[in-house]
mmCIF file of N, CA and C in Angstrom:
data_model
loop_
_atom_site.group_PDB
_atom_site.id
_atom_site.type_symbol
_atom_site.label_atom_id
_atom_site.label_comp_id
_atom_site.label_asym_id
_atom_site.label_seq_id
_atom_site.Cartn_x
_atom_site.Cartn_y
_atom_site.Cartn_z
ATOM 1 N N UNK I 202 63.828 25.217 -27.791
ATOM 2 C CA UNK I 202 62.587 24.732 -28.370
ATOM 3 C C UNK I 202 62.670 23.223 -28.535
ATOM 4 N N UNK I 203 61.558 22.578 -28.460
ATOM 5 C CA UNK I 203 61.517 21.125 -28.515
ATOM 6 C C UNK I 203 61.336 20.600 -29.925
ATOM 7 N N UNK I 204 61.260 21.485 -30.901
ATOM 8 C CA UNK I 204 61.082 21.048 -32.272
ATOM 9 C C UNK I 204 59.634 20.771 -32.635
ATOM 10 N N UNK I 205 58.715 21.083 -31.731
ATOM 11 C CA UNK I 205 57.290 20.864 -32.013
ATOM 12 C C UNK I 205 56.779 21.948 -32.958
ATOM 13 N N UNK I 206 55.886 21.546 -33.823
ATOM 14 C CA UNK I 206 55.249 22.500 -34.730
ATOM 15 C C UNK I 206 54.016 23.051 -34.038
ATOM 16 N N UNK I 207 53.957 24.360 -33.945
ATOM 17 C CA UNK I 207 52.807 25.014 -33.332
ATOM 18 C C UNK I 207 51.934 25.568 -34.449
ATOM 19 N N UNK I 208 50.669 25.294 -34.358
ATOM 20 C CA UNK I 208 49.752 25.777 -35.382
ATOM 21 C C UNK I 208 49.502 27.264 -35.193
ATOM 22 N N UNK I 209 49.898 28.047 -36.176
ATOM 23 C CA UNK I 209 49.664 29.480 -36.130
ATOM 24 C C UNK I 209 48.155 29.746 -36.201
ATOM 25 N N UNK I 210 47.459 28.934 -36.971
ATOM 26 C CA UNK I 210 46.005 29.083 -37.069
ATOM 27 C C UNK I 210 45.331 28.908 -35.724
ATOM 28 N N UNK I 211 45.799 27.944 -34.947
ATOM 29 C CA UNK I 211 45.243 27.736 -33.602
ATOM 30 C C UNK I 211 45.450 28.953 -32.728
ATOM 31 N N UNK I 212 46.620 29.543 -32.808
ATOM 32 C CA UNK I 212 46.919 30.728 -32.003
ATOM 33 C C UNK I 212 45.987 31.878 -32.373
ATOM 34 N N UNK I 213 45.726 32.056 -33.669
ATOM 35 C CA UNK I 213 44.821 33.133 -34.091
ATOM 36 C C UNK I 213 43.384 32.839 -33.673
ATOM 37 N N UNK I 214 42.989 31.575 -33.698
ATOM 38 C CA UNK I 214 41.631 31.225 -33.225
ATOM 39 C C UNK I 214 41.495 31.480 -31.726
ATOM 40 N N UNK I 215 42.562 31.214 -30.977
ATOM 41 C CA UNK I 215 42.548 31.487 -29.534
ATOM 42 C C UNK I 215 42.441 32.988 -29.275
ATOM 43 N N UNK I 216 43.133 33.770 -30.084
ATOM 44 C CA UNK I 216 43.028 35.234 -29.949
ATOM 45 C C UNK I 216 41.604 35.701 -30.268
ATOM 46 N N UNK I 217 41.014 35.106 -31.284
ATOM 47 C CA UNK I 217 39.640 35.472 -31.642
ATOM 48 C C UNK I 217 38.683 35.152 -30.505
ATOM 49 N N UNK I 218 38.867 34.005 -29.890
ATOM 50 C CA UNK I 218 38.009 33.616 -28.764
ATOM 51 C C UNK I 218 38.175 34.583 -27.605
ATOM 52 N N UNK I 219 39.413 34.956 -27.308
ATOM 53 C CA UNK I 219 39.670 35.891 -26.209
ATOM 54 C C UNK I 219 38.999 37.243 -26.480
ATOM 55 N N UNK I 220 39.090 37.713 -27.714
ATOM 56 C CA UNK I 220 38.458 38.992 -28.066
ATOM 57 C C UNK I 220 36.937 38.896 -27.973
ATOM 58 N N UNK I 221 36.374 37.793 -28.465
ATOM 59 C CA UNK I 221 34.922 37.601 -28.366
ATOM 60 C C UNK I 221 34.471 37.492 -26.915
ATOM 61 N N UNK I 222 35.218 36.760 -26.107
ATOM 62 C CA UNK I 222 34.874 36.623 -24.689
ATOM 63 C C UNK I 222 34.901 37.980 -23.990
ATOM 64 N N UNK I 223 35.924 38.772 -24.283
ATOM 65 C CA UNK I 223 36.031 40.104 -23.677
ATOM 66 C C UNK I 223 34.869 40.993 -24.128
ATOM 67 N N UNK I 224 34.519 40.918 -25.409
ATOM 68 C CA UNK I 224 33.398 41.716 -25.917
ATOM 69 C C UNK I 224 32.093 41.314 -25.238
ATOM 70 N N UNK I 225 31.876 40.026 -25.082
ATOM 71 C CA UNK I 225 30.650 39.556 -24.434
ATOM 72 C C UNK I 225 30.584 39.996 -22.975
ATOM 73 N N UNK I 226 31.709 39.905 -22.284
ATOM 74 C CA UNK I 226 31.726 40.312 -20.874
ATOM 75 C C UNK I 226 31.498 41.812 -20.735
ATOM 76 N N UNK I 227 32.151 42.592 -21.571
ATOM 77 C CA UNK I 227 31.971 44.042 -21.535
ATOM 78 C C UNK I 227 30.533 44.420 -21.872
ATOM 79 N N UNK I 228 29.963 43.738 -22.849
ATOM 80 C CA UNK I 228 28.573 43.993 -23.225
ATOM 81 C C UNK I 228 27.634 43.713 -22.046
ATOM 82 N N UNK I 229 27.895 42.639 -21.313
ATOM 83 C CA UNK I 229 27.093 42.324 -20.139
ATOM 84 C C UNK I 229 27.223 43.382 -19.059
ATOM 85 N N UNK I 230 28.427 43.909 -18.879
ATOM 86 C CA UNK I 230 28.638 44.962 -17.893
ATOM 87 C C UNK I 230 27.916 46.244 -18.290
ATOM 88 N N UNK I 231 27.925 46.550 -19.571
ATOM 89 C CA UNK I 231 27.214 47.738 -20.056
ATOM 90 C C UNK I 231 25.723 47.607 -19.761
ATOM 91 N N UNK I 232 25.168 46.428 -19.995
ATOM 92 C CA UNK I 232 23.753 46.202 -19.706
ATOM 93 C C UNK I 232 23.463 46.321 -18.215
ATOM 94 N N UNK I 233 24.366 45.819 -17.382
ATOM 95 C CA UNK I 233 24.175 45.906 -15.933
ATOM 96 C C UNK I 233 24.153 47.355 -15.468
ATOM 97 N N UNK I 234 25.050 48.167 -16.010
ATOM 98 C CA UNK I 234 25.081 49.587 -15.640
ATOM 99 C C UNK I 234 23.829 50.290 -16.146
ATOM 100 N N UNK I 235 23.409 49.955 -17.350
ATOM 101 C CA UNK I 235 22.213 50.589 -17.915
ATOM 102 C C UNK I 235 20.992 50.338 -17.039
ATOM 103 N N UNK I 236 20.904 49.160 -16.471
ATOM 104 C CA UNK I 236 19.729 48.828 -15.672
ATOM 105 C C UNK I 236 19.696 49.578 -14.341
ATOM 106 N N UNK I 237 20.841 50.077 -13.888
ATOM 107 C CA UNK I 237 20.861 50.773 -12.602
ATOM 108 C C UNK I 237 20.236 52.161 -12.674
ATOM 109 N N UNK I 238 20.165 52.733 -13.860
ATOM 110 C CA UNK I 238 19.602 54.083 -13.988
ATOM 111 C C UNK I 238 18.322 54.106 -14.826
ATOM 112 N N UNK I 239 17.576 53.038 -14.804
ATOM 113 C CA UNK I 239 16.314 53.026 -15.551
ATOM 114 C C UNK I 239 15.252 53.893 -14.864
ATOM 115 N N UNK I 240 15.282 53.918 -13.551
ATOM 116 C CA UNK I 240 14.308 54.691 -12.782
ATOM 117 C C UNK I 240 15.025 55.621 -11.822
ATOM 118 N N UNK I 241 14.426 56.756 -11.570
ATOM 119 C CA UNK I 241 14.987 57.728 -10.638
ATOM 120 C C UNK I 241 14.814 57.227 -9.211
ATOM 121 N N UNK I 242 15.926 56.881 -8.580
ATOM 122 C CA UNK I 242 15.919 56.469 -7.175
ATOM 123 C C UNK I 242 16.535 57.567 -6.301
ATOM 124 N N UNK I 243 16.745 58.726 -6.894
ATOM 125 C CA UNK I 243 17.450 59.797 -6.200
ATOM 126 C C UNK I 243 16.516 60.861 -5.633
ATOM 127 N N UNK I 244 15.245 60.685 -5.826
ATOM 128 C CA UNK I 244 14.294 61.622 -5.245
ATOM 129 C C UNK I 244 13.282 62.121 -6.258
ATOM 130 N N UNK I 245 12.086 61.559 -6.202
ATOM 131 C CA UNK I 245 10.993 62.047 -7.039
ATOM 132 C C UNK I 245 10.394 63.276 -6.363
ATOM 133 N N UNK I 246 9.931 64.199 -7.182
ATOM 134 C CA UNK I 246 9.378 65.463 -6.674
ATOM 135 C C UNK I 246 10.392 66.199 -5.805
ATOM 136 N N UNK I 247 11.662 66.000 -6.106
ATOM 137 C CA UNK I 247 12.760 66.665 -5.397
ATOM 138 C C UNK I 247 13.674 67.217 -6.488
ATOM 139 N N UNK I 248 13.737 68.526 -6.612
ATOM 140 C CA UNK I 248 14.462 69.122 -7.731
ATOM 141 C C UNK I 248 15.926 68.689 -7.768
ATOM 142 N N UNK I 249 16.557 68.557 -6.597
ATOM 143 C CA UNK I 249 17.968 68.130 -6.573
ATOM 144 C C UNK I 249 18.105 66.689 -7.054
ATOM 145 N N UNK I 250 17.208 65.818 -6.587
ATOM 146 C CA UNK I 250 17.257 64.421 -6.993
ATOM 147 C C UNK I 250 16.976 64.246 -8.472
ATOM 148 N N UNK I 251 16.023 65.005 -8.971
ATOM 149 C CA UNK I 251 15.684 64.909 -10.394
ATOM 150 C C UNK I 251 16.823 65.430 -11.264
ATOM 151 N N UNK I 252 17.454 66.516 -10.840
ATOM 152 C CA UNK I 252 18.579 67.070 -11.601
ATOM 153 C C UNK I 252 19.784 66.126 -11.564
ATOM 154 N N UNK I 253 20.060 65.560 -10.408
ATOM 155 C CA UNK I 253 21.158 64.610 -10.294
ATOM 156 C C UNK I 253 20.911 63.391 -11.177
ATOM 157 N N UNK I 254 19.677 62.894 -11.168
ATOM 158 C CA UNK I 254 19.322 61.750 -12.010
ATOM 159 C C UNK I 254 19.510 62.095 -13.485
ATOM 160 N N UNK I 255 19.100 63.285 -13.870
ATOM 161 C CA UNK I 255 19.240 63.723 -15.270
ATOM 162 C C UNK I 255 20.715 63.762 -15.666
ATOM 163 N N UNK I 256 21.558 64.331 -14.811
ATOM 164 C CA UNK I 256 22.983 64.434 -15.124
ATOM 165 C C UNK I 256 23.672 63.069 -15.131
ATOM 166 N N UNK I 257 23.344 62.242 -14.160
ATOM 167 C CA UNK I 257 23.928 60.895 -14.135
ATOM 168 C C UNK I 257 23.490 60.076 -15.345
ATOM 169 N N UNK I 258 22.258 60.246 -15.737
ATOM 170 C CA UNK I 258 21.759 59.527 -16.918
ATOM 171 C C UNK I 258 22.511 59.946 -18.168
ATOM 172 N N UNK I 259 22.776 61.238 -18.308
ATOM 173 C CA UNK I 259 23.527 61.732 -19.473
ATOM 174 C C UNK I 259 24.948 61.177 -19.477
ATOM 175 N N UNK I 260 25.577 61.159 -18.312
ATOM 176 C CA UNK I 260 26.930 60.603 -18.205
ATOM 177 C C UNK I 260 26.918 59.117 -18.568
ATOM 178 N N UNK I 261 25.922 58.401 -18.067
ATOM 179 C CA UNK I 261 25.828 56.959 -18.332
ATOM 180 C C UNK I 261 25.607 56.680 -19.817
ATOM 181 N N UNK I 262 24.811 57.508 -20.475
ATOM 182 C CA UNK I 262 24.575 57.324 -21.919
ATOM 183 C C UNK I 262 25.892 57.481 -22.673
ATOM 184 N N UNK I 263 26.641 58.529 -22.347
ATOM 185 C CA UNK I 263 27.939 58.728 -23.015
ATOM 186 C C UNK I 263 28.882 57.559 -22.749
ATOM 187 N N UNK I 264 28.919 57.090 -21.518
ATOM 188 C CA UNK I 264 29.788 55.970 -21.158
ATOM 189 C C UNK I 264 29.385 54.716 -21.923
ATOM 190 N N UNK I 265 28.067 54.445 -21.966
ATOM 191 C CA UNK I 265 27.602 53.249 -22.682
ATOM 192 C C UNK I 265 27.953 53.323 -24.159
ATOM 193 N N UNK I 266 27.823 54.500 -24.770
ATOM 194 C CA UNK I 266 28.189 54.640 -26.181
ATOM 195 C C UNK I 266 29.675 54.347 -26.390
ATOM 196 N N UNK I 267 30.502 54.841 -25.490
ATOM 197 C CA UNK I 267 31.936 54.560 -25.578
ATOM 198 C C UNK I 267 32.230 53.080 -25.418
ATOM 199 N N UNK I 268 31.557 52.434 -24.481
ATOM 200 C CA UNK I 268 31.774 51.004 -24.255
ATOM 201 C C UNK I 268 31.256 50.176 -25.425
ATOM 202 N N UNK I 269 30.146 50.598 -26.023
ATOM 203 C CA UNK I 269 29.638 49.890 -27.214
ATOM 204 C C UNK I 269 30.658 49.969 -28.347
ATOM 205 N N UNK I 270 31.331 51.105 -28.465
ATOM 206 C CA UNK I 270 32.390 51.244 -29.468
ATOM 207 C C UNK I 270 33.502 50.233 -29.193
ATOM 208 N N UNK I 271 33.849 50.063 -27.923
ATOM 209 C CA UNK I 271 34.880 49.090 -27.558
ATOM 210 C C UNK I 271 34.419 47.654 -27.851
ATOM 211 N N UNK I 272 33.154 47.365 -27.574
ATOM 212 C CA UNK I 272 32.610 46.032 -27.881
ATOM 213 C C UNK I 272 32.719 45.767 -29.379
ATOM 214 N N UNK I 273 32.314 46.752 -30.187
ATOM 215 C CA UNK I 273 32.403 46.594 -31.646
ATOM 216 C C UNK I 273 33.853 46.396 -32.090
ATOM 217 N N UNK I 274 34.760 47.131 -31.469
ATOM 218 C CA UNK I 274 36.187 47.018 -31.788
ATOM 219 C C UNK I 274 36.692 45.608 -31.491
ATOM 220 N N UNK I 275 36.324 45.086 -30.320
ATOM 221 C CA UNK I 275 36.743 43.731 -29.957
ATOM 222 C C UNK I 275 36.162 42.690 -30.908
ATOM 223 N N UNK I 276 34.907 42.856 -31.300
ATOM 224 C CA UNK I 276 34.292 41.915 -32.248
ATOM 225 C C UNK I 276 35.011 41.983 -33.590
ATOM 226 N N UNK I 277 35.407 43.177 -33.997
ATOM 227 C CA UNK I 277 36.146 43.334 -35.245
ATOM 228 C C UNK I 277 37.512 42.651 -35.153
ATOM 229 N N UNK I 278 38.177 42.801 -34.027
ATOM 230 C CA UNK I 278 39.460 42.111 -33.828
ATOM 231 C C UNK I 278 39.262 40.604 -33.943
ATOM 232 N N UNK I 279 38.191 40.096 -33.338
ATOM 233 C CA UNK I 279 37.921 38.656 -33.403
ATOM 234 C C UNK I 279 37.743 38.211 -34.854
ATOM 235 N N UNK I 280 36.988 38.976 -35.630
ATOM 236 C CA UNK I 280 36.796 38.625 -37.056
ATOM 237 C C UNK I 280 38.128 38.640 -37.806
ATOM 238 N N UNK I 281 38.966 39.626 -37.514
ATOM 239 C CA UNK I 281 40.262 39.712 -38.190
ATOM 240 C C UNK I 281 41.170 38.554 -37.793
ATOM 241 N N UNK I 282 41.083 38.133 -36.550
ATOM 242 C CA UNK I 282 41.877 36.976 -36.105
ATOM 243 C C UNK I 282 41.438 35.709 -36.830
ATOM 244 N N UNK I 283 40.136 35.542 -37.016
ATOM 245 C CA UNK I 283 39.619 34.369 -37.749
ATOM 246 C C UNK I 283 40.124 34.403 -39.187
ATOM 247 N N UNK I 284 40.087 35.587 -39.810
ATOM 248 C CA UNK I 284 40.598 35.695 -41.183
ATOM 249 C C UNK I 284 42.087 35.370 -41.235
ATOM 250 N N UNK I 285 42.839 35.812 -40.247
ATOM 251 C CA UNK I 285 44.274 35.489 -40.211
ATOM 252 C C UNK I 285 44.479 33.984 -40.076
ATOM 253 N N UNK I 286 43.677 33.377 -39.217
ATOM 254 C CA UNK I 286 43.768 31.922 -39.040
ATOM 255 C C UNK I 286 43.499 31.203 -40.367
ATOM 256 N N UNK I 287 42.476 31.646 -41.066
ATOM 257 C CA UNK I 287 42.126 31.030 -42.354
ATOM 258 C C UNK I 287 43.225 31.250 -43.383
ATOM 259 N N UNK I 288 43.808 32.451 -43.378
ATOM 260 C CA UNK I 288 44.878 32.745 -44.328
ATOM 261 C C UNK I 288 46.101 31.856 -44.075
ATOM 262 N N UNK I 289 46.444 31.679 -42.808
ATOM 263 C CA UNK I 289 47.564 30.783 -42.487
ATOM 264 C C UNK I 289 47.243 29.343 -42.857
ATOM 265 N N UNK I 290 45.988 28.953 -42.698
ATOM 266 C CA UNK I 290 45.577 27.611 -43.075
ATOM 267 C C UNK I 290 45.735 27.366 -44.559
ATOM 268 N N UNK I 291 45.352 28.361 -45.361
ATOM 269 C CA UNK I 291 45.499 28.243 -46.806
ATOM 270 C C UNK I 291 46.978 28.203 -47.174
ATOM 271 N N UNK I 292 47.777 29.056 -46.548
ATOM 272 C CA UNK I 292 49.213 29.079 -46.847
ATOM 273 C C UNK I 292 49.886 27.776 -46.456
ATOM 274 N N UNK I 293 49.482 27.226 -45.318
ATOM 275 C CA UNK I 293 50.070 25.955 -44.866
ATOM 276 C C UNK I 293 49.666 24.795 -45.765
ATOM 277 N N UNK I 294 48.471 24.903 -46.353
ATOM 278 C CA UNK I 294 47.988 23.824 -47.212
ATOM 279 C C UNK I 294 48.559 23.887 -48.603
ATOM 280 N N UNK I 295 49.151 25.021 -48.963
ATOM 281 C CA UNK I 295 49.658 25.193 -50.331
ATOM 282 C C UNK I 295 50.968 24.483 -50.542
#
């Protein structure tokens, strides 16, 4: 080691940014997938196409709910990282 002091608060802020960036990117991907199944492109007035669209839509809804949970989890991690950064800042200032 070179004897340099590394700010622990900076490291936690960087982690918070990474978590927020990942949450934002995942959220954008969820929206992109949602837009692909807004309309039935698998066959109108075609029982097979309508049934396939119904089943794919149900799968997509479940997937989006799971991904939204992950987005919320990442946002929570980011908030916790900010709190850790602040706590280290207070400890360093004491």
